[in-house]
Short mmCIF file of C-alpha atoms in Angstrom, two decimals:
data_model
loop_
_atom_site.label_atom_id
_atom_site.label_comp_id
_atom_site.label_asym_id
_atom_site.label_seq_id
_atom_site.Cartn_x
_atom_site.Cartn_y
_atom_site.Cartn_z
CA UNK A 1 0.37 -17.45 -21.26
CA UNK A 2 -0.29 -18.94 -17.87
CA UNK A 3 2.50 -20.82 -16.18
CA UNK A 4 0.37 -23.53 -14.62
CA UNK A 5 -2.58 -21.28 -13.77
CA UNK A 6 -5.22 -22.89 -15.99
CA UNK A 7 -4.16 -26.44 -15.18
CA UNK A 8 -4.07 -25.66 -11.49
CA UNK A 9 -7.57 -24.21 -11.56
CA UNK A 10 -8.90 -27.32 -13.30
CA UNK A 11 -7.08 -29.60 -10.87
CA UNK A 12 -8.42 -27.65 -7.90
CA UNK A 13 -11.95 -27.92 -9.24
CA UNK A 14 -11.70 -31.72 -9.43
CA UNK A 15 -10.01 -32.38 -6.11
CA UNK A 16 -10.95 -29.53 -3.78
CA UNK A 17 -12.92 -31.76 -1.42
CA UNK A 18 -12.98 -32.78 2.24
CA UNK A 19 -9.84 -34.92 2.17
CA UNK A 20 -7.69 -32.40 0.38
CA UNK A 21 -8.88 -29.45 2.45
CA UNK A 22 -8.32 -31.42 5.67
CA UNK A 23 -4.81 -32.38 4.49
CA UNK A 24 -4.02 -28.78 3.58
CA UNK A 25 -5.19 -27.54 6.95
CA UNK A 26 -3.00 -30.09 8.74
CA UNK A 27 -0.07 -29.29 6.44
CA UNK A 28 -0.32 -25.62 7.15
CA UNK A 29 -1.73 -25.52 10.65
CA UNK A 30 -0.11 -28.48 12.43
CA UNK A 31 -1.36 -27.05 15.72
CA UNK A 32 -4.96 -27.58 14.57
CA UNK A 33 -6.55 -30.23 16.74
CA UNK A 34 -9.94 -31.74 17.30
CA UNK A 35 -13.00 -31.46 15.09
CA UNK A 36 -12.25 -29.59 11.89
CA UNK A 37 -15.52 -30.51 10.20
CA UNK A 38 -16.95 -26.98 10.19
CA UNK A 39 -13.79 -25.47 8.71
CA UNK A 40 -13.55 -28.22 6.09
CA UNK A 41 -17.23 -27.70 5.24
CA UNK A 42 -16.71 -23.95 4.78
CA UNK A 43 -13.62 -24.34 2.60
CA UNK A 44 -14.54 -27.37 0.45
CA UNK A 45 -16.41 -25.32 -2.15
CA UNK A 46 -14.42 -24.40 -5.25
CA UNK A 47 -14.57 -21.65 -6.21
CA UNK A 48 -15.17 -20.28 -2.74
CA UNK A 49 -18.42 -18.30 -2.39
CA UNK A 50 -18.43 -14.51 -2.53
CA UNK A 51 -19.98 -14.30 0.94
CA UNK A 52 -17.36 -16.48 2.62
CA UNK A 53 -17.46 -15.66 6.34
CA UNK A 54 -13.80 -14.82 6.99
CA UNK A 55 -14.64 -13.92 10.58
CA UNK A 56 -15.76 -17.50 11.21
CA UNK A 57 -12.72 -18.88 9.39
CA UNK A 58 -10.53 -16.71 11.60
CA UNK A 59 -12.26 -18.04 14.73
CA UNK A 60 -11.88 -21.65 13.59
CA UNK A 61 -8.16 -21.19 12.88
CA UNK A 62 -7.40 -19.42 16.17
CA UNK A 63 -6.69 -16.17 14.37
CA UNK A 64 -4.78 -17.55 11.38
CA UNK A 65 -7.27 -17.02 8.55
CA UNK A 66 -4.87 -14.95 6.44
CA UNK A 67 -2.09 -17.50 6.83
CA UNK A 68 -4.32 -20.46 5.96
CA UNK A 69 -6.20 -18.90 3.05
CA UNK A 70 -3.00 -17.59 1.46
CA UNK A 71 -1.58 -21.09 1.65
CA UNK A 72 -4.70 -22.62 0.12
CA UNK A 73 -4.59 -20.20 -2.80
CA UNK A 74 -0.86 -20.67 -3.45
CA UNK A 75 -1.49 -24.42 -3.53
CA UNK A 76 -4.59 -24.05 -5.67
CA UNK A 77 -2.81 -22.04 -8.36
CA UNK A 78 0.42 -24.10 -8.03
CA UNK A 79 2.39 -20.89 -7.67
CA UNK A 80 5.15 -22.16 -5.40
CA UNK A 81 5.95 -25.10 -7.68
CA UNK A 82 6.11 -22.89 -10.75
CA UNK A 83 8.48 -20.42 -9.06
CA UNK A 84 10.44 -23.18 -7.26
CA UNK A 85 10.00 -21.44 -3.92
CA UNK A 86 10.23 -23.08 -0.50
CA UNK A 87 6.60 -23.61 0.44
CA UNK A 88 7.21 -24.38 4.11
CA UNK A 89 9.42 -21.32 4.60
CA UNK A 90 6.85 -19.18 2.82
CA UNK A 91 4.06 -20.58 4.99
CA UNK A 92 5.88 -19.56 8.17
CA UNK A 93 6.68 -16.17 6.66
CA UNK A 94 3.00 -15.53 5.96
CA UNK A 95 2.37 -16.20 9.64
CA UNK A 96 4.84 -13.41 10.40
CA UNK A 97 2.99 -11.14 7.97
CA UNK A 98 -0.24 -11.95 9.78
CA UNK A 99 1.34 -11.07 13.14
CA UNK A 100 2.60 -7.80 11.65
CA UNK A 101 -0.93 -6.51 11.18
CA UNK A 102 -2.01 -4.29 14.05
CA UNK A 103 -5.20 -4.89 16.01
CA UNK A 104 -7.16 -2.11 14.34
CA UNK A 105 -10.94 -2.49 14.23
CA UNK A 106 -10.95 -2.67 10.40
CA UNK A 107 -7.50 -2.51 8.81
CA UNK A 108 -6.25 -5.77 10.24
CA UNK A 109 -5.30 -9.29 9.16
CA UNK A 110 -8.95 -10.34 8.76
CA UNK A 111 -9.50 -7.54 6.24
CA UNK A 112 -6.31 -8.64 4.44
CA UNK A 113 -7.68 -12.19 4.36
CA UNK A 114 -11.01 -10.97 2.99
CA UNK A 115 -9.28 -9.02 0.20
CA UNK A 116 -7.12 -12.05 -0.64
CA UNK A 117 -10.21 -14.27 -0.84
CA UNK A 118 -12.01 -11.74 -3.00
CA UNK A 119 -9.21 -11.37 -5.56
CA UNK A 120 -9.23 -15.17 -5.79
CA UNK A 121 -12.99 -14.96 -6.43
CA UNK A 122 -12.39 -12.65 -9.39
CA UNK A 123 -9.51 -14.78 -10.70
CA UNK A 124 -11.93 -17.72 -10.70
CA UNK A 125 -15.27 -16.22 -11.69
CA UNK A 126 -14.03 -13.60 -14.16
CA UNK A 127 -11.64 -16.17 -15.63
CA UNK A 128 -8.51 -14.04 -15.91
CA UNK A 129 -6.63 -16.23 -13.40
CA UNK A 130 -6.11 -18.74 -16.19
CA UNK A 131 -4.39 -16.07 -18.29
CA UNK A 132 -1.92 -14.99 -15.61
CA UNK A 133 1.76 -15.89 -15.49
CA UNK A 134 3.23 -17.40 -12.34
CA UNK A 135 4.78 -14.10 -11.23
CA UNK A 136 1.42 -12.35 -11.70
CA UNK A 137 -0.44 -15.02 -9.72
CA UNK A 138 2.12 -14.80 -6.93
CA UNK A 139 2.24 -11.00 -7.06
CA UNK A 140 -1.53 -10.56 -6.87
CA UNK A 141 -1.95 -12.98 -3.95
CA UNK A 142 1.02 -11.53 -2.09
CA UNK A 143 -0.03 -7.95 -2.86
CA UNK A 144 -3.54 -8.63 -1.55
CA UNK A 145 -2.17 -10.19 1.64
CA UNK A 146 0.17 -7.24 2.40
CA UNK A 147 -1.87 -4.39 0.96
CA UNK A 148 -2.54 -2.92 4.45
CA UNK A 149 0.45 -4.41 6.30
CA UNK A 150 1.31 -2.57 9.54
CA UNK A 151 -1.58 -0.15 8.96
CA UNK A 152 -1.67 2.41 11.80
CA UNK A 153 -5.46 2.83 11.72
CA UNK A 154 -5.28 6.36 10.25
CA UNK A 155 -5.90 7.77 6.80
CA UNK A 156 -3.18 9.16 4.55
CA UNK A 157 -4.51 12.63 5.22
CA UNK A 158 -4.06 12.19 8.97
CA UNK A 159 -0.45 11.07 8.43
CA UNK A 160 0.17 14.17 6.33
CA UNK A 161 -1.54 16.55 8.76
CA UNK A 162 0.57 15.39 11.72
CA UNK A 163 3.81 15.26 9.68
CA UNK A 164 4.37 11.63 10.59
CA UNK A 165 7.70 9.95 9.85
CA UNK A 166 5.96 8.00 7.09
CA UNK A 167 4.53 11.14 5.50
CA UNK A 168 7.94 12.82 5.56
CA UNK A 169 9.65 9.71 4.18
CA UNK A 170 7.25 9.38 1.23
CA UNK A 171 6.73 13.12 0.62
CA UNK A 172 2.98 12.91 1.28
CA UNK A 173 2.49 10.62 -1.74
CA UNK A 174 0.58 7.34 -1.18
CA UNK A 175 2.03 7.40 2.31
CA UNK A 176 0.44 4.28 3.77
CA UNK A 177 0.49 2.25 0.56
CA UNK A 178 4.22 2.85 0.17
CA UNK A 179 4.71 1.91 3.80
CA UNK A 180 2.75 -1.35 3.47
CA UNK A 181 4.98 -2.57 0.64
CA UNK A 182 8.24 -1.33 2.17
CA UNK A 183 7.53 -2.83 5.60
CA UNK A 184 6.53 -6.21 4.12
CA UNK A 185 9.62 -6.38 1.91
CA UNK A 186 11.89 -5.30 4.75
CA UNK A 187 10.58 -8.30 6.66
CA UNK A 188 10.83 -10.66 3.67
CA UNK A 189 14.48 -9.78 3.04
CA UNK A 190 15.60 -10.45 6.61
CA UNK A 191 18.14 -13.33 6.65
CA UNK A 192 15.97 -15.53 8.88
CA UNK A 193 13.25 -15.55 6.21
CA UNK A 194 15.07 -15.32 2.88
CA UNK A 195 11.86 -16.23 1.08
CA UNK A 196 12.99 -14.82 -2.26
CA UNK A 197 16.52 -16.27 -2.07
CA UNK A 198 15.96 -18.98 -4.69
CA UNK A 199 14.34 -16.68 -7.25
CA UNK A 200 16.37 -15.55 -10.22
CA UNK A 201 16.93 -11.81 -10.12
CA UNK A 202 14.79 -11.00 -13.17
CA UNK A 203 11.86 -12.98 -11.71
CA UNK A 204 12.27 -11.31 -8.32
CA UNK A 205 12.28 -7.87 -9.98
CA UNK A 206 9.17 -8.71 -12.02
CA UNK A 207 7.32 -9.81 -8.91
CA UNK A 208 8.44 -6.82 -6.87
CA UNK A 209 7.44 -4.33 -9.58
CA UNK A 210 4.06 -6.04 -9.88
CA UNK A 211 3.42 -6.10 -6.11
CA UNK A 212 4.27 -2.40 -5.82
CA UNK A 213 1.86 -1.62 -8.67
CA UNK A 214 -0.89 -3.71 -7.09
CA UNK A 215 -0.62 -2.21 -3.61
CA UNK A 216 -0.24 1.41 -4.77
CA UNK A 217 -3.39 0.95 -6.85
CA UNK A 218 -5.37 0.71 -3.58
CA UNK A 219 -4.67 4.38 -2.79
CA UNK A 220 -8.09 6.02 -3.14
CA UNK A 221 -6.39 9.12 -4.54
CA UNK A 222 -5.78 7.00 -7.64
CA UNK A 223 -9.28 5.56 -7.62
CA UNK A 224 -10.76 8.07 -10.02
CA UNK A 225 -7.91 7.76 -12.51
CA UNK A 226 -8.46 4.01 -12.59
CA UNK A 227 -12.21 4.36 -13.12
CA UNK A 228 -11.53 6.83 -15.94
CA UNK A 229 -9.06 4.38 -17.54
CA UNK A 230 -11.62 1.58 -17.25
CA UNK A 231 -14.36 3.64 -18.86
CA UNK A 232 -12.00 4.74 -21.64
CA UNK A 233 -11.06 1.12 -22.38
CA UNK A 234 -14.75 0.17 -22.45
CA UNK A 235 -15.62 3.07 -24.75
CA UNK A 236 -12.75 2.22 -27.10
CA UNK A 237 -13.79 -1.41 -27.29
CA UNK A 238 -17.44 -0.53 -27.89
CA UNK A 239 -16.46 1.91 -30.64
CA UNK A 240 -14.31 -0.73 -32.32
CA UNK A 241 -16.44 -3.85 -31.85
CA UNK A 242 -19.85 -2.62 -30.83
CA UNK A 243 -19.58 -4.75 -27.70
CA UNK A 244 -17.32 -5.40 -24.74
CA UNK A 245 -16.58 -9.13 -24.49
CA UNK A 246 -14.86 -9.63 -21.10
CA UNK A 247 -12.10 -11.92 -22.34
CA UNK A 248 -10.72 -9.24 -24.67
CA UNK A 249 -9.69 -6.75 -21.98
CA UNK A 250 -6.07 -6.34 -20.92
CA UNK A 251 -5.27 -8.80 -18.12
CA UNK A 252 -3.40 -6.19 -16.08
CA UNK A 253 -6.42 -3.89 -16.23
CA UNK A 254 -8.58 -6.75 -14.93
CA UNK A 255 -6.06 -7.54 -12.16
CA UNK A 256 -5.85 -3.94 -10.90
CA UNK A 257 -9.63 -3.70 -11.03
CA UNK A 258 -9.88 -6.87 -8.94
CA UNK A 259 -7.67 -5.57 -6.12
CA UNK A 260 -9.59 -2.30 -6.07
CA UNK A 261 -12.97 -4.07 -6.01
CA UNK A 262 -11.77 -6.40 -3.28
CA UNK A 263 -10.53 -3.53 -1.11
CA UNK A 264 -14.02 -1.98 -0.92
CA UNK A 265 -15.93 -5.22 -1.44
CA UNK A 266 -17.81 -5.25 1.85
CA UNK A 267 -20.32 -2.86 0.25
CA UNK A 268 -21.30 -5.71 -2.10
CA UNK A 269 -21.50 -8.46 0.50
CA UNK A 270 -24.63 -9.92 2.07
CA UNK A 271 -26.24 -7.56 4.58
CA UNK A 272 -24.94 -9.26 7.73
CA UNK A 273 -21.32 -9.24 6.55
CA UNK A 274 -21.58 -5.72 5.17
CA UNK A 275 -23.02 -4.36 8.41
CA UNK A 276 -20.26 -6.00 10.46
CA UNK A 277 -17.53 -4.50 8.28
CA UNK A 278 -19.27 -1.13 8.37
CA UNK A 279 -19.36 -1.17 12.18
CA UNK A 280 -15.63 -1.87 12.22
CA UNK A 281 -14.59 0.86 9.77
CA UNK A 282 -16.90 3.32 11.53
CA UNK A 283 -15.22 2.64 14.88
CA UNK A 284 -11.80 3.06 13.27
CA UNK A 285 -12.91 6.39 11.81
CA UNK A 286 -14.17 7.49 15.22
CA UNK A 287 -10.84 6.57 16.82
CA UNK A 288 -9.11 8.83 14.29
CA UNK A 289 -11.62 11.56 15.04
CA UNK A 290 -10.85 11.18 18.75
CA UNK A 291 -7.17 11.71 18.04
CA UNK A 292 -7.87 14.68 15.83
CA UNK A 293 -9.92 16.21 18.64
CA UNK A 294 -7.10 15.62 21.13
CA UNK A 295 -4.57 17.21 18.78
CA UNK A 296 -6.93 20.14 18.15
CA UNK A 297 -7.05 19.31 14.44
CA UNK A 298 -10.14 19.71 12.30
CA UNK A 299 -12.11 16.48 12.65
CA UNK A 300 -12.33 14.69 9.30
CA UNK A 301 -15.76 14.29 7.69
CA UNK A 302 -17.84 11.51 9.28
CA UNK A 303 -15.19 10.75 11.92
CA UNK A 304 -16.82 12.61 14.82
CA UNK A 305 -18.40 10.07 17.16
CA UNK A 306 -20.37 12.91 18.78
CA UNK A 307 -22.11 13.61 15.49
CA UNK A 308 -22.46 10.21 13.85
CA UNK A 309 -23.98 10.40 10.38
CA UNK A 310 -23.66 6.82 9.23
CA UNK A 311 -26.32 6.93 6.54
CA UNK A 312 -24.86 10.05 4.91
CA UNK A 313 -21.34 8.62 5.16
CA UNK A 314 -22.20 5.30 3.53
CA UNK A 315 -24.37 6.72 0.75
CA UNK A 316 -21.70 9.28 -0.10
CA UNK A 317 -19.00 6.58 -0.19
CA UNK A 318 -21.13 4.36 -2.41
CA UNK A 319 -22.19 7.11 -4.78
CA UNK A 320 -18.78 8.63 -5.41
CA UNK A 321 -16.45 5.64 -5.14
CA UNK A 322 -18.24 2.30 -5.18
CA UNK A 323 -20.90 2.59 -7.88
CA UNK A 324 -18.64 4.02 -10.61
CA UNK A 325 -16.06 1.26 -10.09
CA UNK A 326 -18.55 -1.61 -9.84
CA UNK A 327 -20.57 -0.39 -12.84
CA UNK A 328 -17.43 -0.26 -14.96
CA UNK A 329 -16.21 -3.65 -13.70
CA UNK A 330 -19.55 -5.18 -14.68
CA UNK A 331 -18.65 -4.37 -18.30
CA UNK A 332 -15.20 -5.99 -18.27
CA UNK A 333 -15.95 -9.12 -16.22
CA UNK A 334 -18.28 -11.98 -17.00
CA UNK A 335 -21.85 -11.01 -16.05
CA UNK A 336 -22.31 -14.01 -13.77
CA UNK A 337 -19.32 -12.93 -11.68
CA UNK A 338 -20.74 -9.47 -10.99
CA UNK A 339 -24.53 -9.92 -10.84
CA UNK A 340 -24.71 -11.22 -7.22
CA UNK A 341 -22.41 -8.41 -6.08
CA UNK A 342 -24.50 -5.74 -7.78
CA UNK A 343 -27.66 -7.12 -6.18
CA UNK A 344 -26.13 -6.91 -2.69
CA UNK A 345 -24.82 -3.44 -3.49
CA UNK A 346 -28.27 -2.18 -4.50
CA UNK A 347 -29.89 -3.55 -1.34
CA UNK A 348 -27.17 -2.16 0.92
CA UNK A 349 -27.36 1.23 -0.74
CA UNK A 350 -31.13 1.35 -0.26
CA UNK A 351 -30.68 0.57 3.43
CA UNK A 352 -28.19 3.42 3.95
CA UNK A 353 -30.20 5.81 1.80
CA UNK A 354 -33.22 5.25 4.05
CA UNK A 355 -31.07 5.91 7.11
CA UNK A 356 -29.62 9.06 5.54
CA UNK A 357 -33.13 10.36 4.94
CA UNK A 358 -34.04 9.64 8.58
CA UNK A 359 -30.92 11.49 9.72
CA UNK A 360 -31.86 14.45 7.58
CA UNK A 361 -35.41 14.54 8.96
CA UNK A 362 -34.20 14.15 12.52
CA UNK A 363 -31.74 16.99 12.14
CA UNK A 364 -34.30 19.19 10.42
CA UNK A 365 -36.68 18.71 13.33
CA UNK A 366 -33.98 19.02 15.97
CA UNK A 367 -30.74 20.92 16.14
CA UNK A 368 -30.23 23.28 13.22
CA UNK A 369 -26.53 23.30 14.09
CA UNK A 370 -26.32 19.53 13.71
CA UNK A 371 -28.13 19.71 10.38
CA UNK A 372 -25.69 22.35 9.18
CA UNK A 373 -22.76 20.23 10.30
CA UNK A 374 -24.14 17.26 8.36
CA UNK A 375 -24.55 19.36 5.23
CA UNK A 376 -21.04 20.76 5.62
CA UNK A 377 -19.53 17.32 6.14
CA UNK A 378 -21.29 15.82 3.13
CA UNK A 379 -20.48 18.83 0.96
CA UNK A 380 -16.83 18.63 1.96
CA UNK A 381 -16.60 14.91 1.21
CA UNK A 382 -18.34 15.33 -2.14
CA UNK A 383 -16.17 18.32 -3.04
CA UNK A 384 -13.05 16.25 -2.41
CA UNK A 385 -14.35 13.51 -4.67
CA UNK A 386 -15.38 15.93 -7.43
CA UNK A 387 -12.02 17.68 -7.23
CA UNK A 388 -10.49 14.37 -8.26
CA UNK A 389 -12.63 14.30 -11.38
CA UNK A 390 -15.57 12.05 -10.61
CA UNK A 391 -19.27 12.65 -10.30
CA UNK A 392 -22.28 10.49 -9.61
CA UNK A 393 -22.38 8.95 -13.10
CA UNK A 394 -23.69 5.42 -12.94
CA UNK A 395 -25.39 5.78 -9.59
CA UNK A 396 -28.89 6.26 -10.95
CA UNK A 397 -28.83 2.99 -12.83
CA UNK A 398 -28.01 1.15 -9.61
CA UNK A 399 -30.55 2.77 -7.28
#
C-alpha cells in the first residue's frame, strides 16, 4: 500500500494554492526576488496541466525549473517525510543534478524537468500514484530527474561506433542509460552530499534497484519489448475478464509505461510545444550528423542537415515508436488521462504526414538522388524498428 501517497495527493489537492506555492518557491529558491505572480499562477493548478510550459517555468526560475519542480513534487507526495530524508540537503543536491546536465539543444535539464512533470501527470491522472510505496514515489521522481543526466548529445549507436569510454565500460549495452544512473549516483554518494546517509540499507537498495530499472527502461532498444509486454497483459486481462479496467493492472507496469510515455511525450503536446521540442531534437540530431561527417562515419538516418527530411523523420518515429506505446497505454490508464494526449498526437501526426508528402513530391520533381536518399533513410529506419519486432499495428486507428 501507499506510504503517504494517497493522503499527500488529497492534501495537495486541497491546499495547492497561491500561498502554498509562493511559500514553496521561497523555501526552495531563496534567491527568487520580485514579482512571482506569473510563476505562482502557472503552478497553482493541481494536478498540473499536461501542456505545462516548462520553458516558461525555466525562464521564471532563472534556469532552475528541474530543481523547483522536483522539490514541489517531493513535497506534494510527502516523500521526504516518509523516508526521513534531509529535505534541505536534497534540495541543494538536485541543484547539483541540474548543473550536471549539459547544454545540449534537447537532452538537457529542461527535458528532464518536462519528463518529471509528465510522470507526475500520470501518477495523478491515471491514479497509480496513490498505490505507490514511498520508495517507488521517490524512485520514479528521482529516476525521471536523472534519466538523461550528463547526456553527451549523441545516440547510443554513435557511442558504440566511436568506441567511446562509456561504450567500452558498458559493453555496448544501454550505454547512455547506464551512464546516466552511474554518474548521478557517483555524485549522490560524494561525502559533501551524503543524501542517502540516513536511509536504512534495505530501503536504499530498494530505491537504487528501482531507479536503475526506471532509467534503463528509457533505452529505445527495450521499447518494443515493453510494448509487447503491455499488449500481452492487455490481451490476458481481456481474455480473463472481457475488459481491461485500468486499476487492475500491475503498478510497476503502469510506472514503467509512464516514464516511457513521458520520455517521448512531446509528440502528444499542444502544437506550439511539440514544434519547439521537435526543433531542438532535430538540431541535436544534426549536430551528431556533423560529427559523423567529420569522422567520416556513415551519417545516421535523418541526421544530415544537408538533406533535412523532417516530415519523413517525424512520421516514421510516430508510426513505429509512439503510436504503439500510446495506443497500449490508453488501455491501461483511465480514459480521461489519455484522451487529450491522443488528440494532440493525431493532429501532430497529420501535420508531419502532410509535410512528408510535400517532401516526397518535391524530391520526385527535383533531384532523383535526393529522393533515393530519402527512401533509403526511411527504409533503413523502418528496417531497424522491424528488426526489433514491431510493425505499424495501431497506427491506422490513430490517423
